[in-house]
Coordinates of C-alpha atoms and ligand atoms in Angstrom, one line a residue:
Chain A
X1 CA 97.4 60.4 0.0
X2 CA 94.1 59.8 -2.7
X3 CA 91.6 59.1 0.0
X4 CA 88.0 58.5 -0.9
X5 CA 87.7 62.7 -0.9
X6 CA 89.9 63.3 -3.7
X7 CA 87.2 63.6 -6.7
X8 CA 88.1 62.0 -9.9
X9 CA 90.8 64.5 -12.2
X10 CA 90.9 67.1 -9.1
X11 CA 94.8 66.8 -7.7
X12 CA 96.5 69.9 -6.6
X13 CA 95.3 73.1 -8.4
X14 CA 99.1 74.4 -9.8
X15 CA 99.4 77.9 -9.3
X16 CA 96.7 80.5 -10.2
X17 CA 95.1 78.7 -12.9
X18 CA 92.2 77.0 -10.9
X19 CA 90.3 74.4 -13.3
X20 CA 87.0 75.3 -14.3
X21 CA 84.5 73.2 -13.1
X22 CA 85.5 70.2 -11.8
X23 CA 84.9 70.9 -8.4
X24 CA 82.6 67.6 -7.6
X25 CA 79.0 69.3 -6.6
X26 CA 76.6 66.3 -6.2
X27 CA 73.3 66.0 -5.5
X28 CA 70.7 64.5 -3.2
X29 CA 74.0 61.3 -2.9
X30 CA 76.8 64.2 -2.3
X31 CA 74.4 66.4 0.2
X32 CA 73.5 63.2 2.4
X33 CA 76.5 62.3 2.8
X34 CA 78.0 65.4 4.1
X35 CA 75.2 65.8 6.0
X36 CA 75.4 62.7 7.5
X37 CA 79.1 62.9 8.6
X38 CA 78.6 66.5 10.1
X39 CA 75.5 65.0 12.2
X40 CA 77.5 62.3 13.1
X41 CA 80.2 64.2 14.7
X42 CA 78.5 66.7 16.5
X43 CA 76.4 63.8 18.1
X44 CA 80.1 62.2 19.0
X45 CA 81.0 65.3 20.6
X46 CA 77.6 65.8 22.4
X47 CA 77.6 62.2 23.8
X48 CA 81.5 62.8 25.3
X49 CA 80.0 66.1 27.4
X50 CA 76.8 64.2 27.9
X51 CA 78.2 61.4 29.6
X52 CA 80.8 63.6 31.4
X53 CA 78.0 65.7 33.0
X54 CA 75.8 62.5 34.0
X55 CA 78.5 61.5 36.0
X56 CA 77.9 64.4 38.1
X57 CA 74.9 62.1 39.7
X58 CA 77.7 60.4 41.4
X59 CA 79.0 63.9 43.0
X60 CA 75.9 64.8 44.5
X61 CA 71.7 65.7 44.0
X62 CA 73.0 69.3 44.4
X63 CA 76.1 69.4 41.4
X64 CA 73.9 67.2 39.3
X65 CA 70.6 69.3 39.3
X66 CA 73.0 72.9 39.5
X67 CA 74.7 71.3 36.2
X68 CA 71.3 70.0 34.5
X69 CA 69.3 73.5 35.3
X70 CA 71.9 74.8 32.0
X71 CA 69.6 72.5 29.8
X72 CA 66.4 73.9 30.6
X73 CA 67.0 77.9 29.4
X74 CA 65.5 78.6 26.3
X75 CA 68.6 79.0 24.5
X76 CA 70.0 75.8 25.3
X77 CA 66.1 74.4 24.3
X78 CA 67.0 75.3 21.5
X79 CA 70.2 73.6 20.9
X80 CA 68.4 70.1 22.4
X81 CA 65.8 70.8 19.6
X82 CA 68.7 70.9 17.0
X83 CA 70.9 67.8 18.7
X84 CA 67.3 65.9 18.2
X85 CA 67.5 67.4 14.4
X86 CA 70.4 66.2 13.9
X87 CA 70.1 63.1 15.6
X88 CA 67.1 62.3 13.7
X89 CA 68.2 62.7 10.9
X90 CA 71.3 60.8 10.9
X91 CA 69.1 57.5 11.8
X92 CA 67.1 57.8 9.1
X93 CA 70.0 58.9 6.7
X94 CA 71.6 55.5 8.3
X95 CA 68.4 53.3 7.2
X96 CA 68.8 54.4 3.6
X97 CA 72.7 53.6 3.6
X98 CA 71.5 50.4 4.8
X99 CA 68.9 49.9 2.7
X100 CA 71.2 51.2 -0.3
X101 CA 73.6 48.3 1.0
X102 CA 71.8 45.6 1.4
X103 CA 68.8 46.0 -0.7
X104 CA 68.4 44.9 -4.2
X105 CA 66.5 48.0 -5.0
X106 CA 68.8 50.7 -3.1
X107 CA 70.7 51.3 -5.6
X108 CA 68.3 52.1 -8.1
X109 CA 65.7 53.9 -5.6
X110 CA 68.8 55.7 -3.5
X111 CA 67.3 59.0 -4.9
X112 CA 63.7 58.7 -3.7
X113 CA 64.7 57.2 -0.7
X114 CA 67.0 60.2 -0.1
X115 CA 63.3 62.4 -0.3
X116 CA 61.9 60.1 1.9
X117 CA 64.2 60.6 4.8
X118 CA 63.6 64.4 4.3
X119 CA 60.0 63.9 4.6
X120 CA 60.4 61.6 7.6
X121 CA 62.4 64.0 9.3
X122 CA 60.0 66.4 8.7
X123 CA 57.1 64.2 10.1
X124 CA 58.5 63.5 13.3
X125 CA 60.3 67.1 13.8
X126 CA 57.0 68.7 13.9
X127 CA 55.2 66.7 16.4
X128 CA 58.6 66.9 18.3
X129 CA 59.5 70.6 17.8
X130 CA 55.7 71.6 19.3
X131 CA 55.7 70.0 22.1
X132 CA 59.2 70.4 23.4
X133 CA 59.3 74.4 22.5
X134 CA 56.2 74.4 24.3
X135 CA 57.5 72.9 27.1
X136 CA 60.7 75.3 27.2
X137 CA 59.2 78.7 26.2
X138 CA 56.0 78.5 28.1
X139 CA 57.3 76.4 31.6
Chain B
X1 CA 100.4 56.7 3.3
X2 CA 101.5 54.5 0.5
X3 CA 99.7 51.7 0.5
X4 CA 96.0 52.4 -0.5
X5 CA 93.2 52.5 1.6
X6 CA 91.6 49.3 2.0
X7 CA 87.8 49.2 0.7
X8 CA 85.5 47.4 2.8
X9 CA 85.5 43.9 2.1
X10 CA 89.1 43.6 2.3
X11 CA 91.5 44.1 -0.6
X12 CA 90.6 43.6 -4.1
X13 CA 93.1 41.9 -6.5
X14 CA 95.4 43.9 -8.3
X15 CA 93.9 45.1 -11.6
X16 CA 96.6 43.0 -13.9
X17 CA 96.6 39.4 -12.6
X18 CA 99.4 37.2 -14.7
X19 CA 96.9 35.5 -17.1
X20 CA 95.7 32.5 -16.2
X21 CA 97.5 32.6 -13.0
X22 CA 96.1 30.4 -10.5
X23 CA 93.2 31.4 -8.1
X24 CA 94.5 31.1 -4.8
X25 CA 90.7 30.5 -2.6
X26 CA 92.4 32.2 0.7
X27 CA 95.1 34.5 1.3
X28 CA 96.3 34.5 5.3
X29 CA 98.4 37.7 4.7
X30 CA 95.3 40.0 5.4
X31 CA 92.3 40.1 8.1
X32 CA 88.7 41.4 7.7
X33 CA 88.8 44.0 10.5
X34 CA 87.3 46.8 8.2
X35 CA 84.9 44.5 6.9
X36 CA 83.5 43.5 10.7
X37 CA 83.7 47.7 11.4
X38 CA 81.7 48.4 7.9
X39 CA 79.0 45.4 9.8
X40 CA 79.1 47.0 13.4
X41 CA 78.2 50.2 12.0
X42 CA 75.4 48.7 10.4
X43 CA 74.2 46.4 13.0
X44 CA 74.8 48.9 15.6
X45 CA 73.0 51.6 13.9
X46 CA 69.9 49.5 13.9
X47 CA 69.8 48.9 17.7
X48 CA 71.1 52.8 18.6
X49 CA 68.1 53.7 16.4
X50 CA 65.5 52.3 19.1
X51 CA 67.7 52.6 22.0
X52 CA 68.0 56.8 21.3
X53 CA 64.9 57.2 20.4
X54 CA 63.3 56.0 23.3
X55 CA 65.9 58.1 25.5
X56 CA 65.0 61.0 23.6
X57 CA 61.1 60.4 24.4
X58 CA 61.1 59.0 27.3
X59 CA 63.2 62.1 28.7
X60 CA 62.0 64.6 26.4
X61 CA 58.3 63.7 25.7
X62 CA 56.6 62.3 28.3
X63 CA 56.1 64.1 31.9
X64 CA 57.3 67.6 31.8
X65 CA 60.1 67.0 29.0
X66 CA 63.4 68.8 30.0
X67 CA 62.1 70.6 32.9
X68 CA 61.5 66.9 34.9
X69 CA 65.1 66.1 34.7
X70 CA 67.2 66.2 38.1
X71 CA 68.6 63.8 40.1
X72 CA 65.2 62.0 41.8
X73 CA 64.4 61.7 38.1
X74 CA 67.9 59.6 37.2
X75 CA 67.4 57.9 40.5
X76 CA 64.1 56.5 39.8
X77 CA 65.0 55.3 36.1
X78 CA 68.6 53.5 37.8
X79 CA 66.7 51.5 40.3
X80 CA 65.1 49.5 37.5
X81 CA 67.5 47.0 36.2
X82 CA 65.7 47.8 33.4
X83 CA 67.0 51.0 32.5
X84 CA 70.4 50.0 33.9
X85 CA 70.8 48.0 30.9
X86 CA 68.9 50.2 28.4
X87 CA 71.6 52.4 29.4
X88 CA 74.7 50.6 29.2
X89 CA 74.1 49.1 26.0
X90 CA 73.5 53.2 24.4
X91 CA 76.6 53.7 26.3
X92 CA 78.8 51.3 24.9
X93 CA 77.3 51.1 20.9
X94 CA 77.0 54.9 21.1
X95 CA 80.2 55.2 22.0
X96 CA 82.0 52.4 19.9
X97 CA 79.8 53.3 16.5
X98 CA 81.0 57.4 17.1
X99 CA 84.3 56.5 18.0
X100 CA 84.9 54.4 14.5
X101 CA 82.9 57.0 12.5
X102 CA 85.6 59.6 13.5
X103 CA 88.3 57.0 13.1
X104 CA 87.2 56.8 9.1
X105 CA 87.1 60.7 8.9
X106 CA 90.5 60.9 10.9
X107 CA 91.4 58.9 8.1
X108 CA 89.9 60.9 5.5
X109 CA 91.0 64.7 6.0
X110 CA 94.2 63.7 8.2
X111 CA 97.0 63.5 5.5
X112 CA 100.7 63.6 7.9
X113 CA 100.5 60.0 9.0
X114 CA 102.3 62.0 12.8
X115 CA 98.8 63.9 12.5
X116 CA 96.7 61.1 12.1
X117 CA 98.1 58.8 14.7
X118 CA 97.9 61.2 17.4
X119 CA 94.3 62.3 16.4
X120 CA 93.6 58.4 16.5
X121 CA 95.2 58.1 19.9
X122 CA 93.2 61.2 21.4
X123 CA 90.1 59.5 20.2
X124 CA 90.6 56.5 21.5
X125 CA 91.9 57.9 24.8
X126 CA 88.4 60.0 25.1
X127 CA 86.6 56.9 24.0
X128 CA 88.2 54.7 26.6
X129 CA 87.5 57.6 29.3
X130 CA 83.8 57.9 28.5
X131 CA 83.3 54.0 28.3
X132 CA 84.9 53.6 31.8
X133 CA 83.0 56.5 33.5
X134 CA 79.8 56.0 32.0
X135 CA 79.8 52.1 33.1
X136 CA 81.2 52.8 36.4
X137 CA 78.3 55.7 37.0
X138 CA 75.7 53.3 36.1
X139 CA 77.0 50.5 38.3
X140 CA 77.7 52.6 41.2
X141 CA 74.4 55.1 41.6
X142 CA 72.9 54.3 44.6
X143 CA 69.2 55.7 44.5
X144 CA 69.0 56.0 47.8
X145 CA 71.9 58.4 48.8
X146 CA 70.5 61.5 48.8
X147 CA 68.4 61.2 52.1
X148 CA 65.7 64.0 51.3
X149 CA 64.1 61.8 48.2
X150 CA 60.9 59.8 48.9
X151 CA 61.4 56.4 46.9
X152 CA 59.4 53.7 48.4
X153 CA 62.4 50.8 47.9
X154 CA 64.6 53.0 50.1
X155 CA 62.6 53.0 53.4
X156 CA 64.2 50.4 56.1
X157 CA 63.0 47.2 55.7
X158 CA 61.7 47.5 58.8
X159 CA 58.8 49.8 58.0
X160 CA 57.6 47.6 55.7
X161 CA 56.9 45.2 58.7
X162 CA 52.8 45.0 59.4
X163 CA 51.5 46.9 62.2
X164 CA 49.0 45.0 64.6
X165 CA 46.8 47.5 65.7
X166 CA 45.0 46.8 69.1
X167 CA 41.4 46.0 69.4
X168 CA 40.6 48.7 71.9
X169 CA 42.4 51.9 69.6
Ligands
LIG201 C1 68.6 66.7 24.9 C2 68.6 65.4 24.8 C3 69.0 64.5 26.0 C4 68.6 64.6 27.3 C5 67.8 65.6 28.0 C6 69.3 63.4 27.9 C7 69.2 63.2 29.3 C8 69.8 62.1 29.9 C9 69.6 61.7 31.3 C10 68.7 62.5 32.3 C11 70.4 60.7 31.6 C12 70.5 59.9 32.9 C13 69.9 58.5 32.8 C14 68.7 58.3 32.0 O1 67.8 59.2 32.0 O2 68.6 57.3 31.3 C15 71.1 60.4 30.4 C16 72.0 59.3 30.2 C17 72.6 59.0 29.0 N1 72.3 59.5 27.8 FE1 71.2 61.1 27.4 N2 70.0 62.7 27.0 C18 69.8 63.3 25.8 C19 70.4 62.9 24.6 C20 71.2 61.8 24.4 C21 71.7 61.4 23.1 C22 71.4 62.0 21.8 C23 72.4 60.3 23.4 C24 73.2 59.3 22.4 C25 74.0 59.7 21.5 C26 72.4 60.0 24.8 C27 73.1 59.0 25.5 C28 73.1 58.8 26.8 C29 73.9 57.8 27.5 C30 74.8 56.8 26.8 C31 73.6 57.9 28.9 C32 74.2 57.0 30.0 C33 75.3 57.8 30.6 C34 76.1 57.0 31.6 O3 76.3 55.8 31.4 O4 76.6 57.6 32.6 N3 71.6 61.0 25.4 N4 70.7 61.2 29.4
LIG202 C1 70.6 56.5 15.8 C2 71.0 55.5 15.1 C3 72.1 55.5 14.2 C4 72.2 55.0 12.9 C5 71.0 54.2 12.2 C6 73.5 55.2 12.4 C7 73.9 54.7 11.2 C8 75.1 55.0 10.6 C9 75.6 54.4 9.4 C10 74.9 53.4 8.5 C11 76.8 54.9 9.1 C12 77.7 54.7 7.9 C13 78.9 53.8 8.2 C14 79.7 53.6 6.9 O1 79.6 54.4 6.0 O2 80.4 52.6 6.9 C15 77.2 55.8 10.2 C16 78.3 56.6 10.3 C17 78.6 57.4 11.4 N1 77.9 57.5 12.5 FE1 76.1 56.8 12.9 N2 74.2 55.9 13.3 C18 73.5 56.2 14.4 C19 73.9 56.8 15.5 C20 75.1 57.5 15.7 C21 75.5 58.1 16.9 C22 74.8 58.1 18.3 C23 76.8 58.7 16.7 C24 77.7 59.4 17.6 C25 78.0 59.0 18.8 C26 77.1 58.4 15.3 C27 78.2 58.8 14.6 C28 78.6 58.4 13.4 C29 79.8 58.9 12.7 C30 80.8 59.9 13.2 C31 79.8 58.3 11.4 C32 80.9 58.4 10.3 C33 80.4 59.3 9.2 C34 81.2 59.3 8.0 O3 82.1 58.4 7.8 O4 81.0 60.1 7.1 N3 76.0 57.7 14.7 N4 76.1 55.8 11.1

């Protein structure tokens, strides 16, 4: 099946010969993308734990707090601070496909626009990443 | 899979049309459905944007961040209708925008079409179950049933009523 992964003149390599250099290495256009759909699964996966271990309010105040105290070690702190990473950055990643759709310019700009989700990201990580480390190292 | 994948915005026409052959305005033989998902993701994507962010801060950020989540916590933010449906609606678009984001890259990297329809019918099985818990938790929390918590709006009425104190006390 040719689906929209198969790069232009890459089929099946045929035996050892591997062609030189047409294995498709994009830039800032390739590097979102697969960005973007690795960020978008690991959020789909969080969210089906996530809403499994909220339903544990219905069980009781004792299972839900025992099963919520997992979040607040340090190592898991971590992990929240990379789900909001990720999360982050797959909404702003979103905006520019949107923009990129929908907006005359996109097209042209999707480069810059690509830089300005990185420095987005970057300018509401660090607010974020200080406070909530704070809150998990020092608590 | 033979046929190729349709493009968003339906199919195009074959690249060698008959010259001159006439323009037929609609064809009944296919539906939009990947057009309307190509707009949901869009449209939802704009609404999950405020709706996560807001659960990330408001859980996160304010109060004592992770360390003030526990059940009184949930209780008090479920006894607002207002969260209810904050909630509900992340439930359902989150859910729904995921679930037809892994559909596409099912369709992407799955190449057996056996492989691919029981990798779609595992995600939409979990999809289904996490729609259908999720709703029924938020509809059937009850604030009030763990009897140690202090919430104001789950005293008996009848403290509520006014004392009269007597004039001589
Ligand atoms: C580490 C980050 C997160 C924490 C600490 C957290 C915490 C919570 C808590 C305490 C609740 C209970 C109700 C409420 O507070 O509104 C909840 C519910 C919920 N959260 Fe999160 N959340 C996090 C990240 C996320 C993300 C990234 C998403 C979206 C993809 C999400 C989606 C939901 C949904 C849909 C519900 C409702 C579940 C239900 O209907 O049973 N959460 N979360
Ligand atoms: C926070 C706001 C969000 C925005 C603005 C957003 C935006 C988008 C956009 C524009 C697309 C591209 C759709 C297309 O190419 O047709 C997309 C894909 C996707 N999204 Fe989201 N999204 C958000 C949240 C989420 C959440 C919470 C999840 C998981 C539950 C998720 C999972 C996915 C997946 C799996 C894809 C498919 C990626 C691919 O095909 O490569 N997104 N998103």
């Amino acid at each position: 099946m040719a689906t929209s992964l198969t790069p232009p003149g890459q089929g099946t390599p045929v035996g050892k010969l591997k062609p030189a250099g047409t294995l498709y290495r994009g830039r800032e256009g390739m590097w979102s993308w697969v960005m973007h759909r690795i960020t978008g699964v690991a959020i789909f996966f969080f969210l089906f734990v996530h809403v499994l271990d909220t339903a544990t309010v219905r069980v009781s105040p004792e299972v839900y707090d025992g099963v919520i105290a997992q979040y607040k070690n340090p190592v898991m702190g971590l992990g929240e601070a990379g789900l909001v990473g990720a999360v982050v950055f797959h909404a702003l990643n979103g905006i520019r496909i949107i923009l990129v759709d929908f907006w005359s310019g996109g097209t042209k700009h999707q480069r810059k626009l690509f830089w300005g989700v990185v420095a987005l990201w970057t300018v509401l990580m660090v607010p974020f990443l200080i406070r909530h480390l704070t809150i998990v190292f020092t608590h | 899979m033979s046929a190729p994948e349709q493009t968003p915005g339906g199919s195009y026409a074959p690249a060698l049309e008959t010259p001159r052959s006439p323009y037929r305005r609609s064809r009944s033989t296919h539906t939009n459905w990947e057009l309307y998902g190509w707009l949901f993701m869009r449209m939802s994507g704009v609404v999950l944007i405020v709706l996560v962010f807001g659960h990330l801060f408001v859980n996160l950020m304010t109060g004592e961040g992770i360390h003030q989540v526990n059940w009184g916590f949930v209780a008090g933010k479920w006894s607002s209708p207002f969260w209810q449906v904050w909630d509900l609606l992340m439930l359902w678009l989150a859910q729904l925008h995921g679930a037809n984001g892994v559909r596409t890259i099912i369709n992407d990297y799955a190449e057996r079409d056996g492989t691919r329809f029981w990798l779609k019918m595992a995600l939409y099985l979990a999809s289904a179950i996490v729609i259908v818990v999720g709703t029924l938790v938020i509809f059937t929390f009850d604030p009030c049933a763990d009897p140690s918590q202090t919430f104001d709006f789950c005293r008996p009425a009848i403290d509520n009523v006014p004392t009269v104190t007597s004039p001589n006390s």
